[in-house]
GROMACS .gro file of C-alpha atoms in nm:
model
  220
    1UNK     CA    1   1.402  -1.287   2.978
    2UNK     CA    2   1.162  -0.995   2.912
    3UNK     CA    3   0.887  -0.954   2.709
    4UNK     CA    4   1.134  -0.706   2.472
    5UNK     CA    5   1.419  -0.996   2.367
    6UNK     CA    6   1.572  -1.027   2.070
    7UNK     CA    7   1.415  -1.340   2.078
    8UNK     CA    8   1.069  -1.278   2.217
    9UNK     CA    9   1.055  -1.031   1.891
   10UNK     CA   10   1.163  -1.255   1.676
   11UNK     CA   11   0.883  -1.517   1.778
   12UNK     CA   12   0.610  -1.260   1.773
   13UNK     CA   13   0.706  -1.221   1.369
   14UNK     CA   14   0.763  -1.613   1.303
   15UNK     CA   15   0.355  -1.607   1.465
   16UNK     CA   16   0.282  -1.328   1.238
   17UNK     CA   17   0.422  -1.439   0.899
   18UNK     CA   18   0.277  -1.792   1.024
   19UNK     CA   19  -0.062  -1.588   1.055
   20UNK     CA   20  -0.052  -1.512   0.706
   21UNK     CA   21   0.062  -1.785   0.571
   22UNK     CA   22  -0.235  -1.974   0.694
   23UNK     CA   23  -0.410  -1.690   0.540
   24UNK     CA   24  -0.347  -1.783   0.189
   25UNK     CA   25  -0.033  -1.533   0.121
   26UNK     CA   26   0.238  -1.744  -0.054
   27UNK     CA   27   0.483  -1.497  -0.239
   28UNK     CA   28   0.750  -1.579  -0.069
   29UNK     CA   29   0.940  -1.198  -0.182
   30UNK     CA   30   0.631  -1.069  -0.013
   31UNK     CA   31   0.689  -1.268   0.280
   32UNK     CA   32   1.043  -1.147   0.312
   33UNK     CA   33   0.943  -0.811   0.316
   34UNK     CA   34   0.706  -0.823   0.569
   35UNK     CA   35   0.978  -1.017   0.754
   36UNK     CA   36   1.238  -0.713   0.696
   37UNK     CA   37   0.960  -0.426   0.764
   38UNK     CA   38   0.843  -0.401   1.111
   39UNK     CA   39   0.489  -0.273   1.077
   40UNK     CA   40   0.518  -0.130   1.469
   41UNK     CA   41   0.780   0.118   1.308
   42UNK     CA   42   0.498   0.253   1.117
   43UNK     CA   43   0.183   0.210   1.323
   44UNK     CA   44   0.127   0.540   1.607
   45UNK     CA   45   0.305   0.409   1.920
   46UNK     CA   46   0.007   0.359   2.153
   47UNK     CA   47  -0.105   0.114   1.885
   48UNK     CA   48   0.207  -0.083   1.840
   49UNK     CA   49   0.062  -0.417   2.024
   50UNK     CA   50  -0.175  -0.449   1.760
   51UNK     CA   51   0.101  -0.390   1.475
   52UNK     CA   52   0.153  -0.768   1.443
   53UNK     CA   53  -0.189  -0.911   1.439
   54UNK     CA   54  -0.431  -0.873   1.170
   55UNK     CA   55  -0.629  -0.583   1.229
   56UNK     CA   56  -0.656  -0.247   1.093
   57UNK     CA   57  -0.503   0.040   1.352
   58UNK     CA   58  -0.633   0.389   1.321
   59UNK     CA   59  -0.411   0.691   1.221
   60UNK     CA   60  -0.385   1.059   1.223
   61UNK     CA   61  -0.630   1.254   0.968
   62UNK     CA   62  -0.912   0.980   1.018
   63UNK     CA   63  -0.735   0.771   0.831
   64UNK     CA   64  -0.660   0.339   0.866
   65UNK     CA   65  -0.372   0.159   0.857
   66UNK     CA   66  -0.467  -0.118   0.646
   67UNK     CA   67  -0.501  -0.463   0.799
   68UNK     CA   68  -0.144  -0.717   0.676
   69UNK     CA   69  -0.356  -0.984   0.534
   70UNK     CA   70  -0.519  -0.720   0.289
   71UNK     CA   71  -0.205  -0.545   0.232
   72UNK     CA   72  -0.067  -0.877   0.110
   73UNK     CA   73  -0.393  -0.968  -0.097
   74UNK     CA   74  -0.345  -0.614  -0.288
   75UNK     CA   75   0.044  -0.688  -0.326
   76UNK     CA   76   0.011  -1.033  -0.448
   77UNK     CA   77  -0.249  -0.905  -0.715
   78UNK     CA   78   0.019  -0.628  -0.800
   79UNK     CA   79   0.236  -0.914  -0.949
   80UNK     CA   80   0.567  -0.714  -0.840
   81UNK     CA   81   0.906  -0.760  -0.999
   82UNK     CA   82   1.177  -0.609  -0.903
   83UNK     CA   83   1.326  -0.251  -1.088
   84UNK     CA   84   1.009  -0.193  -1.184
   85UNK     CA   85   0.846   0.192  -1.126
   86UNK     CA   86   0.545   0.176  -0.884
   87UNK     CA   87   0.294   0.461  -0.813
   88UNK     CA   88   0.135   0.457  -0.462
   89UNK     CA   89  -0.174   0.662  -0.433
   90UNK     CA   90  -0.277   0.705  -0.001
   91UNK     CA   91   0.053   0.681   0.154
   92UNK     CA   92  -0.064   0.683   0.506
   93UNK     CA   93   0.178   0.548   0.719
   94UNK     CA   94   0.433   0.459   0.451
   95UNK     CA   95   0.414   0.081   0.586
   96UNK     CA   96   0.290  -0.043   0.253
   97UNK     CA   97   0.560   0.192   0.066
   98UNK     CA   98   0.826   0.064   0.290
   99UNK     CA   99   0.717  -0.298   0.125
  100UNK     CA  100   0.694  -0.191  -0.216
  101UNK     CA  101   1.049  -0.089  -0.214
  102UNK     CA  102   1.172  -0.392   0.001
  103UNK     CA  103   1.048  -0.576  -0.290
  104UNK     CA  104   1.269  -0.367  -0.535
  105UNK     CA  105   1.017  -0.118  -0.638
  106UNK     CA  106   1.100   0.227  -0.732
  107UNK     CA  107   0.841   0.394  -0.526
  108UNK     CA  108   0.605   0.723  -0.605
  109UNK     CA  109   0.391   0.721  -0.308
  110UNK     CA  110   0.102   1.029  -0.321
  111UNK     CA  111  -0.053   1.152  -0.004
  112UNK     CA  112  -0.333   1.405   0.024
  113UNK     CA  113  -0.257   1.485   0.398
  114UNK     CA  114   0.041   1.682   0.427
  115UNK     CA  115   0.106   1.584   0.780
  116UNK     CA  116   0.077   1.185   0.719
  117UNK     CA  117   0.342   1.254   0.406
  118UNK     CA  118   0.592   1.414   0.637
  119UNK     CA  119   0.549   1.152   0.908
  120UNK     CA  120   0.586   0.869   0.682
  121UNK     CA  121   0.898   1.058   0.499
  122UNK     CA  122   1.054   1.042   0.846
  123UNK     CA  123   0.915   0.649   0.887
  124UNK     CA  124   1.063   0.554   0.541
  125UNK     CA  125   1.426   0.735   0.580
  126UNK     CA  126   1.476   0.599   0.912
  127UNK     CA  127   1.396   0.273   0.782
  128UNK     CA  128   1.662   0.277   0.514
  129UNK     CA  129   1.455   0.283   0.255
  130UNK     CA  130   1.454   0.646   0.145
  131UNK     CA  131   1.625   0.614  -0.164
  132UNK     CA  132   1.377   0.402  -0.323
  133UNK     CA  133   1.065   0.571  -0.202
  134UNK     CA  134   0.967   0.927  -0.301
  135UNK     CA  135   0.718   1.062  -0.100
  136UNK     CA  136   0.512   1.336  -0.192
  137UNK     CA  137   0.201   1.582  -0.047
  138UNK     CA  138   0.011   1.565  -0.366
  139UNK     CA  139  -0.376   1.441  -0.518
  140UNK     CA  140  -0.338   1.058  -0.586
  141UNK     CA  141  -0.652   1.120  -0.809
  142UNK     CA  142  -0.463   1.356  -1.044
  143UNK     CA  143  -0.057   1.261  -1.045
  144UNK     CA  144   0.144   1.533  -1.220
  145UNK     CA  145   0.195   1.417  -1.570
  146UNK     CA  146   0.585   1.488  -1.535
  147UNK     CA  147   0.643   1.160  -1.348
  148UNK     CA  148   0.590   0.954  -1.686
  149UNK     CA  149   0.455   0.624  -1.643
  150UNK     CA  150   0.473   0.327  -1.426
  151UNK     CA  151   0.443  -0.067  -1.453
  152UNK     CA  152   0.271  -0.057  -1.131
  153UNK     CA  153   0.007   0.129  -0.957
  154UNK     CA  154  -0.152   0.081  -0.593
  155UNK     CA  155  -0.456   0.270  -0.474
  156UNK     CA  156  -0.493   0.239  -0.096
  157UNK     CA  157  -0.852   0.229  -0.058
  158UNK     CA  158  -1.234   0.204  -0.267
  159UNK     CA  159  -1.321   0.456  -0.550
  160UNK     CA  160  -1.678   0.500  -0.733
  161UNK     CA  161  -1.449   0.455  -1.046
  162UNK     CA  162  -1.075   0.421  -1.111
  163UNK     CA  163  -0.959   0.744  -1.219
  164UNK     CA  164  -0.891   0.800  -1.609
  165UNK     CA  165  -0.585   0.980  -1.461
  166UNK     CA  166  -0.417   0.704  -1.321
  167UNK     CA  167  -0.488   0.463  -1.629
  168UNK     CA  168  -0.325   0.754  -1.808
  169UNK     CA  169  -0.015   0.702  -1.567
  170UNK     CA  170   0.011   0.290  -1.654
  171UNK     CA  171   0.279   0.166  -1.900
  172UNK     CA  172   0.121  -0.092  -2.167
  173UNK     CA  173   0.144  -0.423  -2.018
  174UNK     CA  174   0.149  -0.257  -1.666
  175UNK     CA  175  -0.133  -0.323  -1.395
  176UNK     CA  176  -0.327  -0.137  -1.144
  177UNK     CA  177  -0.470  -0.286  -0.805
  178UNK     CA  178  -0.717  -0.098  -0.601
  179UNK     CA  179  -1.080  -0.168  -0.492
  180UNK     CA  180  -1.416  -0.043  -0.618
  181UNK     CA  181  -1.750  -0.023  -0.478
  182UNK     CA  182  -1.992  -0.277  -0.660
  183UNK     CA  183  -2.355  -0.288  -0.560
  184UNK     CA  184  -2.267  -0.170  -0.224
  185UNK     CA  185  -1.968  -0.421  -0.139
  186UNK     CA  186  -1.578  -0.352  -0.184
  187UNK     CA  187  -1.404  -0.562  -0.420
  188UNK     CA  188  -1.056  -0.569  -0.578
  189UNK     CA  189  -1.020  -0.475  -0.922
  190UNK     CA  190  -0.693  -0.545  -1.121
  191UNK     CA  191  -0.698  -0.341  -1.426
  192UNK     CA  192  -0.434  -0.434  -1.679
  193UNK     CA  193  -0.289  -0.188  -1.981
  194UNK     CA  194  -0.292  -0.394  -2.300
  195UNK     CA  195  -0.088  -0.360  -2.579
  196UNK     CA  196  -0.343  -0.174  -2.835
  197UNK     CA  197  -0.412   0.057  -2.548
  198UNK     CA  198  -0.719  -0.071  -2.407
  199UNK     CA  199  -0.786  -0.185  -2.041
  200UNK     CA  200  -0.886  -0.522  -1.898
  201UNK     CA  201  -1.054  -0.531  -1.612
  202UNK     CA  202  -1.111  -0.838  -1.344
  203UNK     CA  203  -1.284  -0.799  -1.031
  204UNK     CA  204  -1.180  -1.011  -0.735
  205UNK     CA  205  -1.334  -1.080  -0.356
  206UNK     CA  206  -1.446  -0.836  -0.135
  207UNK     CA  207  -1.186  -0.629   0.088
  208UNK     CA  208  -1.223  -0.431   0.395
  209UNK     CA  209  -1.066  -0.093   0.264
  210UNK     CA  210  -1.148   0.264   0.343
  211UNK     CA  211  -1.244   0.525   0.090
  212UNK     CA  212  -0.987   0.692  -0.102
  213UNK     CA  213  -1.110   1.035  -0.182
  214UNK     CA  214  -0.980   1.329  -0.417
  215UNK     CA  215  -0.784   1.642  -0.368
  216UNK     CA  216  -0.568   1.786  -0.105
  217UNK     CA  217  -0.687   1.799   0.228
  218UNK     CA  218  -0.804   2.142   0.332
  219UNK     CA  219  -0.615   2.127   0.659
  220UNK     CA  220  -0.326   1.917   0.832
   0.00000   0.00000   0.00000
C-alpha cells in the first residue's frame, strides 16, 4: 500500500485532529471542520508535508499560513454558531475561510493582496465552499460600510490597536477575535459589542501571529 491510500490519508488526519486535541481544542464543530477541510488543499504544494503538523508554512506576498493549533485557539474564542455573518480580515490562503463556512458561517473574507484573493477564490470554489464565502481584494482595516454588520469578526494577525472601523462593522452582542501587541508580546483580545453600545475587552495568552497591516498592497 503506498504512502498516498485512502487509508494512509485518513490516518495522517486521525494523528492530526489527535494532535490538537491533546492541544486543548475541544469544539467538537471545530473539529469537524478541520476534519472536512484539508489544509494541504490550501497550503503552496511544495509545502504540503507540513500541512498536517503544527507549524506555520510560508506563502506568496511574505505572508504565513497560520499554524492549526492557533487557528483553532482564535476560532474557539470566536464562539461560532451557525447562520451567523462573519467578517474575515487577511484571507491568505482561504484555509481559515474554508473553516468558517464549514462551520455555517456566512463568510466576508478581506485580502489586501490581490494575488492571494484570487488564489484563495480558486482554493475556496474548488472546495465547495464558494457559496458561503465571498472573497474580496479589499483593506481589512477599512471594510466598505455597504456590507452592514456582522456577529462575527476575525483578524488574521497583531494590530497596534483594533481598528474603530471594524468595531463599527460588529452587531451588538457580536464579538471580535484578533491579537494585539502588549508590552512587546502578542496576545489575543476578544472584544465584545454590548448592548448600550460600548465594547468589552478581555485579553487572553500570547499567540504566534504575524502583523496585519493596512491598505492595499502596492503591487501583486
Amino acid at each position: 500500500m503506498s504512502a498516498d491510500t485512502p487509508a494512509s490519508e485518513g490516518e495522517r488526519t486521525v494523528a492530526f485532529l489527535l494532535s490538537l486535541r491533546s492541544r486543548g481544542v475541544r469544539d467538537l464543530a471545530l473539529l469537524r471542520a478541520m476534519e472536512k477541510v484539508p489544509r494541504e488543499r490550501f497550503a503552496p504544494s511544495r509545502f504540503a508535508d507540513l500541512a498536517r503538523q503544527d507549524v506555520s508554512v510560508p506563502l506568496p506576498c511574505g505572508q504565513t499560513m497560520t499554524a492549526p493549533h492557533t487557528v483553532a485557539d482564535l476560532i474557539g474564542a470566536l464562539d461560532m454558531q451557525a447562520g451567523v455573518r462573519v467578517l474575515e480580515v487577511g484571507t491568505g490562503s482561504g484555509y481559515v475561510s474554508a473553516l468558517l463556512a464549514a462551520m455555517g458561517g456566512e463568510v466576508v473574507s478581506l485580502e489586501r493582496y490581490r494575488s492571494l484573493a484570487l488564489a484563495a477564490h480558486e482554493r475556496v470554489g474548488d472546495m465547495g465552499f464558494g457559496k458561503g464565502v465571498e472573497l474580496r481584494h479589499a483593506d481589512g482595516f477599512e471594510p466598505d460600510r455597504t456590507l452592514g454588520r456582522f456577529e462575527r469578526i476575525l483578524v488574521n494577525g497583531v494590530t497596534r490597536a483594533v481598528p474603530e472601523a471594524l468595531l463599527a462593522r460588529l452587531s451588538p452582542g457580536g464579538r471580535l477575535v484578533g491579537a494585539l501587541r502588549v508590552e512587546g508580546v502578542a496576545r489575543r483580545v476578544v472584544v465584545t459589542r454590548l448592548d448600550d453600545g460600548g465594547f468589552d475587552h478581555a485579553t487572553g495568552p500570547s499567540l504566534r501571529l504575524p502583523p496585519l497591516m493596512p491598505g492595499l498592497a502596492r503591487a501583486l
